[in-house]
Short mmCIF file of C-alpha atoms in Angstrom, two decimals:
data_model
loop_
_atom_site.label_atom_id
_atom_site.label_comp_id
_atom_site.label_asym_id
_atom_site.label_seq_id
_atom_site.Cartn_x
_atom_site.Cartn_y
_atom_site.Cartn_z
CA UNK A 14 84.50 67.30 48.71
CA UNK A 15 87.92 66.32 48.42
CA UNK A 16 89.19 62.62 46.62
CA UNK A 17 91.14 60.31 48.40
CA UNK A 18 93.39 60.70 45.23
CA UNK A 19 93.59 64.47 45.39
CA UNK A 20 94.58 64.23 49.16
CA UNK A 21 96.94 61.75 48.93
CA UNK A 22 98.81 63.47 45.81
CA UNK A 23 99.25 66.66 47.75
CA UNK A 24 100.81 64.66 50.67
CA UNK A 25 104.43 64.76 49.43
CA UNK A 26 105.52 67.87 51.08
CA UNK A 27 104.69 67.06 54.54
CA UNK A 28 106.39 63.59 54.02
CA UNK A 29 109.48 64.92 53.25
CA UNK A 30 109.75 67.03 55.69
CA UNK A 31 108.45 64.63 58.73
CA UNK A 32 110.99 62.41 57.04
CA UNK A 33 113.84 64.04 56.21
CA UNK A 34 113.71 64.66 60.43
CA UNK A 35 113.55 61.04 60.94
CA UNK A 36 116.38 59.73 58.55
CA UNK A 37 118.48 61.16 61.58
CA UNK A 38 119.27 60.15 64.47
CA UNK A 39 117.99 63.15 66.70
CA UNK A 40 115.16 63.34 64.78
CA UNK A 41 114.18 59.59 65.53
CA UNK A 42 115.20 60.68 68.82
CA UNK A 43 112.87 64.15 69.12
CA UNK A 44 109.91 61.82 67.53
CA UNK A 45 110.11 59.02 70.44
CA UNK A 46 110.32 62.24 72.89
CA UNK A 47 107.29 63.91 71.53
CA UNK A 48 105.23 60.33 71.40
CA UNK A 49 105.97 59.74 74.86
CA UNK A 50 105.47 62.89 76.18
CA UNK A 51 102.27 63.45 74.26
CA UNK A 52 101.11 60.15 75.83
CA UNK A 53 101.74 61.04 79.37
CA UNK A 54 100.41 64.50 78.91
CA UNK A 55 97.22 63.32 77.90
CA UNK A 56 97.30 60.23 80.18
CA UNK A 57 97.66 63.21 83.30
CA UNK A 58 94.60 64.43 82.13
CA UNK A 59 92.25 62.23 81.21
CA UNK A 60 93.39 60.43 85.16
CA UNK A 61 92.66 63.80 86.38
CA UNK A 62 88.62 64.02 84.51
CA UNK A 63 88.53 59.92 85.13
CA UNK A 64 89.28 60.31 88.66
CA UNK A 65 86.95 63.33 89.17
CA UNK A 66 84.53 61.08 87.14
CA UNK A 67 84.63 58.12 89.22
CA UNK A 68 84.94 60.66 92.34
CA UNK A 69 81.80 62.31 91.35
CA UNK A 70 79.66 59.17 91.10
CA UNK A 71 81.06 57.17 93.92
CA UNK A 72 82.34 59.70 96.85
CA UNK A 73 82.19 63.01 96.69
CA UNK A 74 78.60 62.97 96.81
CA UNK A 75 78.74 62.05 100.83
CA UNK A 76 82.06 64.49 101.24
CA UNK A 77 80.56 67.32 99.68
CA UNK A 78 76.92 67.15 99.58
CA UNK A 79 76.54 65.31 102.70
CA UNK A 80 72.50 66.83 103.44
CA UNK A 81 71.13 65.82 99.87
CA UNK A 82 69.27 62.94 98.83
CA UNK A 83 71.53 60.91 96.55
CA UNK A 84 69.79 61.99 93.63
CA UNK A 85 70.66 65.22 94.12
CA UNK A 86 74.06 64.44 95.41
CA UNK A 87 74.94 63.07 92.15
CA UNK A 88 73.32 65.85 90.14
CA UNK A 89 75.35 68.27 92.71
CA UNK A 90 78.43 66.30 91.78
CA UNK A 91 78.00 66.47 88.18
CA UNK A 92 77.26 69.92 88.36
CA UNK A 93 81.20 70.83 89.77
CA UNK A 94 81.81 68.58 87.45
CA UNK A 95 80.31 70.33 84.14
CA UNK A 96 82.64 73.80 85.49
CA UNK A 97 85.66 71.92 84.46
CA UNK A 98 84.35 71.72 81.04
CA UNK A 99 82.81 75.50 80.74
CA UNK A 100 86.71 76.14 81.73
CA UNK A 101 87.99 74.16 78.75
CA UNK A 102 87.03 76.10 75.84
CA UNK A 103 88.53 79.47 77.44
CA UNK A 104 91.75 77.77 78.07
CA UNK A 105 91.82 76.24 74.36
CA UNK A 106 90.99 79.87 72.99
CA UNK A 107 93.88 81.04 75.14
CA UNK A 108 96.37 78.74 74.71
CA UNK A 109 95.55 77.64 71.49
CA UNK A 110 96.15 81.22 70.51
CA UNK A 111 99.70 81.40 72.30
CA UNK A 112 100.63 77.56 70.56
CA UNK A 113 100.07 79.15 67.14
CA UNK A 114 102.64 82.30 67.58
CA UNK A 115 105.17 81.07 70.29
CA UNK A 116 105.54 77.20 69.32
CA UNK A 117 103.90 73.66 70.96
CA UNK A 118 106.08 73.57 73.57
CA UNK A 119 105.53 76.36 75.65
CA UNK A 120 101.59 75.51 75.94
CA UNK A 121 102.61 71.89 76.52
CA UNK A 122 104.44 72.99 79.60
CA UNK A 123 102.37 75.62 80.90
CA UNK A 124 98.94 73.24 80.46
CA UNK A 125 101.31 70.20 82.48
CA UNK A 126 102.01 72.42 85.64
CA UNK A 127 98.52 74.11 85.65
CA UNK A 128 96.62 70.84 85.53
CA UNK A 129 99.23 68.86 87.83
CA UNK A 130 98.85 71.54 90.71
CA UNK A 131 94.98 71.93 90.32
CA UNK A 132 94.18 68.28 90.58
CA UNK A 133 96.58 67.59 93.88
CA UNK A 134 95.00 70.64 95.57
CA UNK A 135 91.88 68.86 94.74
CA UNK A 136 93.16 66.01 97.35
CA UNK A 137 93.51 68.58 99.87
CA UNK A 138 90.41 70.44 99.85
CA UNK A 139 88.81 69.92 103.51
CA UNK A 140 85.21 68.17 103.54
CA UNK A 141 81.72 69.52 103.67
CA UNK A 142 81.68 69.23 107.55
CA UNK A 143 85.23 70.93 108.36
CA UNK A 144 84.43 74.25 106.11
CA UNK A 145 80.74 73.94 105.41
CA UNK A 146 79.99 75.59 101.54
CA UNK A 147 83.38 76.54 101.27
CA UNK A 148 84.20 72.90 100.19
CA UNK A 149 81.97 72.74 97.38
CA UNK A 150 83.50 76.35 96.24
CA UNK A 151 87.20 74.96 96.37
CA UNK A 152 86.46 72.37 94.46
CA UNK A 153 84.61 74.30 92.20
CA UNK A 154 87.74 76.84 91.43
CA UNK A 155 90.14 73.93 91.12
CA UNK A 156 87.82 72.61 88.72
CA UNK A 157 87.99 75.41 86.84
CA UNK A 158 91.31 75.77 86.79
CA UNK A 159 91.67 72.37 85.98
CA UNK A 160 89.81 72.45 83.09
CA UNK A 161 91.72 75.52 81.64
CA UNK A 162 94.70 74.25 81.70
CA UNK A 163 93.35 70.93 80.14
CA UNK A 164 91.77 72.73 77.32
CA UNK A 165 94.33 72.85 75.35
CA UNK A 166 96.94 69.56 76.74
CA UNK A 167 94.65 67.39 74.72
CA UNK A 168 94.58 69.53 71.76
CA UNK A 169 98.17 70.40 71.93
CA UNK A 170 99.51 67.05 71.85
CA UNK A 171 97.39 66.11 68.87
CA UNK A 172 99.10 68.88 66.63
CA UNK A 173 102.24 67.96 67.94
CA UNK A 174 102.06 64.04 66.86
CA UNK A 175 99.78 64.49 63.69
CA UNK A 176 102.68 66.89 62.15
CA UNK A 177 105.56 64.98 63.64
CA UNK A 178 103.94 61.20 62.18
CA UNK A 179 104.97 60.01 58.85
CA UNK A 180 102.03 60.26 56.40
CA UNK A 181 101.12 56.93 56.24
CA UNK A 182 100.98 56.17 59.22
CA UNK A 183 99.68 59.37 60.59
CA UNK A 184 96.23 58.00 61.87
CA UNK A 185 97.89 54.84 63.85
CA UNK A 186 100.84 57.35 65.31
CA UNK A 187 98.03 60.03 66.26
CA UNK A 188 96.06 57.73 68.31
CA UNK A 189 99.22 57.52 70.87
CA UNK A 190 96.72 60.49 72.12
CA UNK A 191 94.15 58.21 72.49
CA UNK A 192 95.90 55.58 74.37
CA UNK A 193 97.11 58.24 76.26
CA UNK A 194 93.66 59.27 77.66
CA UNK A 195 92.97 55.25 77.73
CA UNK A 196 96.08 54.93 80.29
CA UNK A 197 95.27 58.14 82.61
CA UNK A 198 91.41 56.32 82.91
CA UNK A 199 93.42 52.58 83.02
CA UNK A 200 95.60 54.16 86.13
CA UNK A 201 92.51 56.10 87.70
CA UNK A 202 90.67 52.96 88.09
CA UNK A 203 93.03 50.94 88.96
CA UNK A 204 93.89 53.48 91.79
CA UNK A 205 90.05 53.89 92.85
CA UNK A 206 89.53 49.94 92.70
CA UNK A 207 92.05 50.20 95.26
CA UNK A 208 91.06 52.44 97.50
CA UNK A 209 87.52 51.74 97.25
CA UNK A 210 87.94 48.54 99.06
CA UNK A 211 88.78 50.56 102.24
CA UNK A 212 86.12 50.61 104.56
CA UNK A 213 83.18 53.29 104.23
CA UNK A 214 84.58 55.42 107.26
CA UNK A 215 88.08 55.65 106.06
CA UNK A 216 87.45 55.76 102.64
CA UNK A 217 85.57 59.43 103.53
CA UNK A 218 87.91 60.48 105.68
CA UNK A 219 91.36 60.63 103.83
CA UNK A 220 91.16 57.19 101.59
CA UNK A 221 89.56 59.42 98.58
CA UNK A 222 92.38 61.83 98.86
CA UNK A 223 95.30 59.51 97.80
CA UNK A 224 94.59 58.92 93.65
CA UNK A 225 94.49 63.21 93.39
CA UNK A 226 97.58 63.84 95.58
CA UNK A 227 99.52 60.74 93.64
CA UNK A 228 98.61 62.46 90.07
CA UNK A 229 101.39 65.02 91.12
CA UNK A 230 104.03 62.54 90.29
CA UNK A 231 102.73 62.10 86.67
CA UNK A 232 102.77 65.58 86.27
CA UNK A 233 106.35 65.84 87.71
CA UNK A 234 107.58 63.08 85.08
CA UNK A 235 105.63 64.95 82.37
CA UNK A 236 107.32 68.24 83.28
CA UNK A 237 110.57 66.68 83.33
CA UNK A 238 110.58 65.71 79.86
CA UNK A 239 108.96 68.06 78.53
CA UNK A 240 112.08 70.55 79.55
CA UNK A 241 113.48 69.04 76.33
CA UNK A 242 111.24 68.83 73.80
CA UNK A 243 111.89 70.00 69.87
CA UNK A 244 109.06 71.85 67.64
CA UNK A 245 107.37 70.24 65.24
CA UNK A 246 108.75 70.09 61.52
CA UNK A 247 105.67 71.69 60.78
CA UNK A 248 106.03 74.30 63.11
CA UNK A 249 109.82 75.02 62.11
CA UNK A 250 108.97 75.28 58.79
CA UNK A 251 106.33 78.00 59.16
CA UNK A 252 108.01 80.00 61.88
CA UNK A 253 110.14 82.69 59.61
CA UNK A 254 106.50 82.91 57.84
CA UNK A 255 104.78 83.29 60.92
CA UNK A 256 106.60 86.00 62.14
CA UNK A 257 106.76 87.96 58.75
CA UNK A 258 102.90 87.61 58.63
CA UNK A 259 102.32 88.94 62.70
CA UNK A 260 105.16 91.58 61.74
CA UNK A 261 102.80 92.67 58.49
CA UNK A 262 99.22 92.56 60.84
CA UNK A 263 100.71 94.70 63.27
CA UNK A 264 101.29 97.34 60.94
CA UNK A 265 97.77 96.87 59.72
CA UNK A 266 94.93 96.52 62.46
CA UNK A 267 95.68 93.30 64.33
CA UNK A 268 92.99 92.52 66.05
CA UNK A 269 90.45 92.94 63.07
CA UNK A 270 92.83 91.47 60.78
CA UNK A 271 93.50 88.18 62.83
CA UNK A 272 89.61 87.86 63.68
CA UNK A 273 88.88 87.77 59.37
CA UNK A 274 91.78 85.73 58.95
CA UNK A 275 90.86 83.19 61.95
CA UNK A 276 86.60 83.01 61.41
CA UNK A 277 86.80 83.83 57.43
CA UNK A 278 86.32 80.35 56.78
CA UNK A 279 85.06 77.84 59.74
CA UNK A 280 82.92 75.40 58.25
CA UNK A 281 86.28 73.14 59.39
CA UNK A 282 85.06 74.70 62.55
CA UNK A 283 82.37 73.66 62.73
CA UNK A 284 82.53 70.32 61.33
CA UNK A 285 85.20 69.47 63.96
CA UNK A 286 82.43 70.60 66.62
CA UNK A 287 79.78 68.31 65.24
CA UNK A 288 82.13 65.27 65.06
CA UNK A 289 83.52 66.16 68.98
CA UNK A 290 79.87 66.09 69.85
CA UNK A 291 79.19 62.58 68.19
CA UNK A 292 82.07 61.12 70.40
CA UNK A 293 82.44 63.03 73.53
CA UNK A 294 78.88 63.05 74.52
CA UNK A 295 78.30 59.21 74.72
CA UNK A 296 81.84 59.12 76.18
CA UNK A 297 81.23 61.02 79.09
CA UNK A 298 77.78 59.07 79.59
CA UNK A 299 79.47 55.65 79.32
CA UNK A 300 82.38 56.36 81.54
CA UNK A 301 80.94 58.58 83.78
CA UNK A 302 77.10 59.15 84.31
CA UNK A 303 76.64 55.20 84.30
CA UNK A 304 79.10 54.67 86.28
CA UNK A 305 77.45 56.56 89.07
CA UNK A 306 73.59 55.68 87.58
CA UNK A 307 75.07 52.18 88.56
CA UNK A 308 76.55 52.71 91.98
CA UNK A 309 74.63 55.36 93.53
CA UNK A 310 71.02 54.44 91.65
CA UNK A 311 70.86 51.41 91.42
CA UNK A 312 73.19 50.04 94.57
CA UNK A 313 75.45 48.07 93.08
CA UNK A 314 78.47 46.94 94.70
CA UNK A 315 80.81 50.21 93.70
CA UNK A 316 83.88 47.84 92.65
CA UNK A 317 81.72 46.44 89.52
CA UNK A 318 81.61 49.77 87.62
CA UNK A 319 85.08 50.47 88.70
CA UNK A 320 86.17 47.01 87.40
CA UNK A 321 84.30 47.60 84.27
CA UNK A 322 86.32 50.94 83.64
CA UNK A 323 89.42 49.00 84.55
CA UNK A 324 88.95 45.98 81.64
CA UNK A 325 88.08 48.77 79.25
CA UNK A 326 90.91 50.64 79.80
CA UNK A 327 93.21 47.33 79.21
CA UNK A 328 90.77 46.66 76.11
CA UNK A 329 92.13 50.18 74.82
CA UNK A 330 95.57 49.03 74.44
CA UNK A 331 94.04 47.11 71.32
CA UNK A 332 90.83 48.91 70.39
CA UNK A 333 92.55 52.59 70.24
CA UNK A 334 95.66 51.76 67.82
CA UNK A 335 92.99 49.39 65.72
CA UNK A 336 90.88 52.36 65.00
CA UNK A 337 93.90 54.88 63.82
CA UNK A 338 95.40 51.98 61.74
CA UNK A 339 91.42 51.23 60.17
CA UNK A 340 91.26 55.34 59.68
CA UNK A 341 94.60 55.07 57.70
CA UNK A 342 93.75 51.62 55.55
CA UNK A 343 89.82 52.71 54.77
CA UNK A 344 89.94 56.46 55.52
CA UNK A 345 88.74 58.86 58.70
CA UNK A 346 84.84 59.36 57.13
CA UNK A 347 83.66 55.46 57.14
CA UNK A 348 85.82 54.55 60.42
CA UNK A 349 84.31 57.33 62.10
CA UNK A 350 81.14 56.98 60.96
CA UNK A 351 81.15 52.82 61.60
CA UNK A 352 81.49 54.06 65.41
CA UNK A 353 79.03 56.56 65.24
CA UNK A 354 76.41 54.40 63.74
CA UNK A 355 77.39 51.61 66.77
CA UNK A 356 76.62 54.09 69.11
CA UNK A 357 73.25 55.17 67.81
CA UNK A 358 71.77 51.80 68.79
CA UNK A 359 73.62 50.65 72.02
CA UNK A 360 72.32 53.38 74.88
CA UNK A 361 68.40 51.31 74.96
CA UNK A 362 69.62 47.28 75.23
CA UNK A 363 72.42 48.86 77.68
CA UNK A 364 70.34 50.38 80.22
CA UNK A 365 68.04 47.27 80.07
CA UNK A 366 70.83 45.47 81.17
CA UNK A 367 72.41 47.62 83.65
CA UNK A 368 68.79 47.12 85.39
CA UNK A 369 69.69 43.60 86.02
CA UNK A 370 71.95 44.70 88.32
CA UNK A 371 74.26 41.29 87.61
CA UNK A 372 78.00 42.08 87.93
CA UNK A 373 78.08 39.67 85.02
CA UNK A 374 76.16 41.79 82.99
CA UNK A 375 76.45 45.20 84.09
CA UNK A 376 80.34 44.52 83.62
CA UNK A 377 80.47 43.88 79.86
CA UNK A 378 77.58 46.35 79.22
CA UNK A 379 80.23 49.51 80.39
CA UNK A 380 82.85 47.97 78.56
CA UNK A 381 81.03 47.69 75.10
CA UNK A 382 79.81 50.98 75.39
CA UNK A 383 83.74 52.84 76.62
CA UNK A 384 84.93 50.56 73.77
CA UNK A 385 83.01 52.22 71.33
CA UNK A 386 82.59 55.74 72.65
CA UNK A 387 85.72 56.89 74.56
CA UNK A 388 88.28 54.06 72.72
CA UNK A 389 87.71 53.61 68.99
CA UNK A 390 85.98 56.39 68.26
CA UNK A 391 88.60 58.76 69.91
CA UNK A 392 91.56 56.92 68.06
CA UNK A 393 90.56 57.99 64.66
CA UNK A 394 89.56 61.44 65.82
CA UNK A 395 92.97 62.47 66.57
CA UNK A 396 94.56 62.73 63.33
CA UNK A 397 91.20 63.46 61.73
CA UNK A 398 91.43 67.15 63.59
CA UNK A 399 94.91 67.56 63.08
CA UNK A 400 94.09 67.73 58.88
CA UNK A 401 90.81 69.34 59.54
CA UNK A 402 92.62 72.79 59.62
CA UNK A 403 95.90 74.74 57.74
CA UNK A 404 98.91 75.31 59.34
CA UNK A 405 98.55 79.54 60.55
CA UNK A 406 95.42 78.46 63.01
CA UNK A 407 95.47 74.79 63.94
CA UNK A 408 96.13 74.94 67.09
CA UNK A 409 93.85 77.39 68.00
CA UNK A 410 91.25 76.56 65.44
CA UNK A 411 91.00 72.33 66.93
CA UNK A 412 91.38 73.15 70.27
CA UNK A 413 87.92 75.66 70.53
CA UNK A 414 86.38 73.30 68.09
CA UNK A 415 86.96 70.24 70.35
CA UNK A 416 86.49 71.93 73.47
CA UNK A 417 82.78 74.01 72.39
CA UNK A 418 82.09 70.44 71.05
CA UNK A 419 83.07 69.12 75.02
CA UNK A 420 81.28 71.84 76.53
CA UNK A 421 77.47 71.30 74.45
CA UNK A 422 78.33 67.42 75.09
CA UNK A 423 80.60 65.49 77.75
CA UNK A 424 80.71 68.40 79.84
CA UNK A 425 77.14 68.80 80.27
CA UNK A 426 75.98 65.20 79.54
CA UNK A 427 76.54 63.84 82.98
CA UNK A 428 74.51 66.85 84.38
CA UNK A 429 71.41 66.88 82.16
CA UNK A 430 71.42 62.71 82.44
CA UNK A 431 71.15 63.15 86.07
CA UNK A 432 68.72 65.93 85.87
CA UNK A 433 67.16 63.62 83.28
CA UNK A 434 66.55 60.72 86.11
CA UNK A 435 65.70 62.91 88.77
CA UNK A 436 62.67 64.36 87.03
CA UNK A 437 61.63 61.02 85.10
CA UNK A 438 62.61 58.45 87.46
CA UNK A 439 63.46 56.55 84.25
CA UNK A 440 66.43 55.70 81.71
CA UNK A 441 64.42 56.06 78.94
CA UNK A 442 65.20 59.97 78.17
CA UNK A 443 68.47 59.51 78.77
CA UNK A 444 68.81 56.63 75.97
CA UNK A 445 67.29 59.51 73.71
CA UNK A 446 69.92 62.03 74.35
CA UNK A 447 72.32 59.65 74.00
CA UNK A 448 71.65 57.94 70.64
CA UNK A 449 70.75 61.90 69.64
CA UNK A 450 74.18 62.69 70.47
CA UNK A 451 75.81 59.53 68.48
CA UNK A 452 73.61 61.14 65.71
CA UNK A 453 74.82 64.25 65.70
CA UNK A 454 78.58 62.91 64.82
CA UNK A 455 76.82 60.41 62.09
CA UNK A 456 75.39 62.86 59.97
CA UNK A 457 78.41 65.57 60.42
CA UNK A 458 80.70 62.79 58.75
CA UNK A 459 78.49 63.30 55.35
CA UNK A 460 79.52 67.12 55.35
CA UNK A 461 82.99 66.08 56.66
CA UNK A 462 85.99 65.83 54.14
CA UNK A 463 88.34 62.88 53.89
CA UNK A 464 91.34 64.11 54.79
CA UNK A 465 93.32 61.11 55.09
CA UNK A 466 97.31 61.60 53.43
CA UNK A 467 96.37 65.32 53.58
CA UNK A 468 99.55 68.00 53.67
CA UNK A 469 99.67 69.48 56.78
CA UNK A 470 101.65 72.72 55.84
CA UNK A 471 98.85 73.67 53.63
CA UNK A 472 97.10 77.27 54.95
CA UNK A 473 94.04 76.75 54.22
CA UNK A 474 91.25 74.76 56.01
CA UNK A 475 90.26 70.84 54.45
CA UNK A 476 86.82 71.48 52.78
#
């Protein structure tokens, strides 16, 4: 297990050369464009899953399931959802793959344009009683598609601020990616409060469209500045190696040679799997599954659990860049590990509160539980993975991890939850699988190394 001493000693050369970068002007100036690029990347996508999320629970039950009970209309909706996620790890594999050889910036703009076209195509897709199944199958292959491309935005703009951030302050400056995803679910909700105060007959005939067909002018802004983005100094640095070592494995046998060099060691791998599980899979129940167990189960006004996501999100602006700066005072293992052990205990007093059904109750239960599972816990994850893994396969290496972690978690949690209720009739087994989850991510942080100061031009994996 490595020290915190050990770590922090073999810092030095990744300081310099993040630092030597920002003694310059341009360099300050490449850093601010990165951050803020990296930031609205990730906001595009997590307001494209947040507005599918709230979508899924609130609307698109009636557009696109019309004939099932609503029970089965949310389990339908969840299951469309859950492709998104099967698409994820595919496009991480992919893209993560093309990151690692060509540079951050082509997969940054490639992911942009895939997921901005996907999700306003999503606005357009005709309802259940215009085409019949071929609704549900459009939204499907956007979904997909959707997911692809975000597979590897999220991971992509992790590497790119974890080995553009000063050292010290690599945790706070990596959970920009954080408040990123916190600001695409802020602007979803604030859109779908909106439009969810339309009446019921407008609302499913074009009112549901607007928030998808708007996310095209995020995308457009993203696209814009990404045009002018610099690599990494991480990146630079290792290029001339890079090519030298794909030159050398092309003489050799380069598909066997790049499969030992990429699995040889993956207990990283796996580690980074375990700890995605821990956080994404009571994420994805607290800011999605309850918000439709609230509004479509148990009838509750649907502005209350799109309020709730709307305070949290605000909440984030405070909660996410806490967590990175804790993670860089006290370390990624305890910080991550606090969270984890919060979230163990909160999924049985929180459904015994949603039950109440009091807006003044139901309110603060979804924020507490988005607080701890898709805020704080996700803003010491980011630079966490970024030192999980050496320089040749990082991209590639997080972006699988994270995204196999989604898939066996947040993508599938909303779908087994609902399955869950439909068979039980009850919360209870649901509370189960969603402490279970929180555990998983608990005990991975005991075989997890602190990686905290770690130097990010290092080849090997942190173990």
């Amino acid at each position: 297990m490595t020290s915190y001493q050990s770590v922090e000693h073999s810092s030095a050369g990744v300081s310099s050369a993040a630092d030597e970068r920002l003694a310059t002007d341009e360099g300050r100036k490449d850093f601010w464009r990165a951050t803020f690029s990296c930031w609205l990347g990730t906001a595009m996508e997590y307001a494209d899953f947040a507005l599918y999320g709230l979508a899924a629970g609130i609307i698109f039950g009636d557009i696109f399931f019309p004939e099932a009970t609503p029970q089965m209309a949310l389990l339908s909706s969840f299951a469309t959802w859950s492709v998104g996620f099967i698409a994820r790890p595919i496009g991480a594999l992919f893209f993560g793959w093309l990151g690692d050889r060509k540079g951050r910036k082509v997969v940054m703009i490639s992911t942009i344009i895939l997921m901005g076209a996907s999700t306003t195509l999503i606005g357009l897709i005709p309802s259940y009683a215009s085409i019949g199944v071929w609704a549900p199958a459009c939204l499907v292959l956007l979904r997909f598609s959707q997911g692809f491309g975000a597979g590897a935005e999220l991971s992509g703009g992790t590497v790119m601020l974890g080995e553009y951030a000063p050292v010290e302050r690599r945790g706070l400056v990596s959970s920009v990616i954080a408040l990123g995803s916190n600001s695409g679910t802020l602007l979803a909700s604030l859109v779908w409060l909106l439009v969810v105060q339309m009446d019921q007959q407008q609302l499913q005939a074009w009112g549901w469209r607007i928030p998808f067909l708007c996310s095209s002018l995020i995308a457009l802004t993203a696209l814009w500045i990404r045009r002018n983005l610099r690599e990494t100094p991480v990146f630079e640095r290792k290029k001339a190696q890079l090519a030298a070592q794909r030159a050398a494995t092309l003489d050799a046998h380069p598909l066997a040679a790049d499969t030992r060099s990429f699995w040889q060691r993956s207990k990283a791998f796996w580690i980074m799997v375990g700890l995605r599980i821990g956080e994404n899979g009571p994420s994805y129940l607290a800011q999605g599954f309850i918000v439709g167990y609230v509004a479509k189960v148990l009838m509750v006004d649907k502005s209350v659990p799109t309020t709730a996501v709307f305070i949290a999100s605000l909440l984030g602006f405070l909660i996410i860049p806490l967590a990175g700066w804790l993670s860089d005072r006290f370390g990624r293992r305890i910080t991550y590990r606090g969270f984890c052990l919060l979230l163990m205990v909160y999924a049985w007093p929180a459904f015994t509160l949603l039950d109440s059904r009091e807006p003044m109750i139901v309110i603060p239960t979804i924020v507490t539980g988005m607080a701890l599972a898709s805020l704080g816990i996700f803003g010491v994850q980011a630079a966490w993975g970024v030192e999980m893994f050496g320089v040749h396969h990082r991209y590639t290496k997080m972006a699988v991890a994270k995204e196999l972690g989604s898939i066996l978690s947040g993508g599938t949690a909303p779908l087994i939850a609902a399955a869950m209720l439909s068979f039980t009739g009850h919360w209870w087994p649901i509370a189960v699988y969603f402490s279970a989850m929180a555990s998983i991510g608990f005990l991975t942080t005991f075989a997890a190394p602190e990686t905290r100061g770690r130097d990010l031009n290092l080849p090997e994996d942190a173990i």
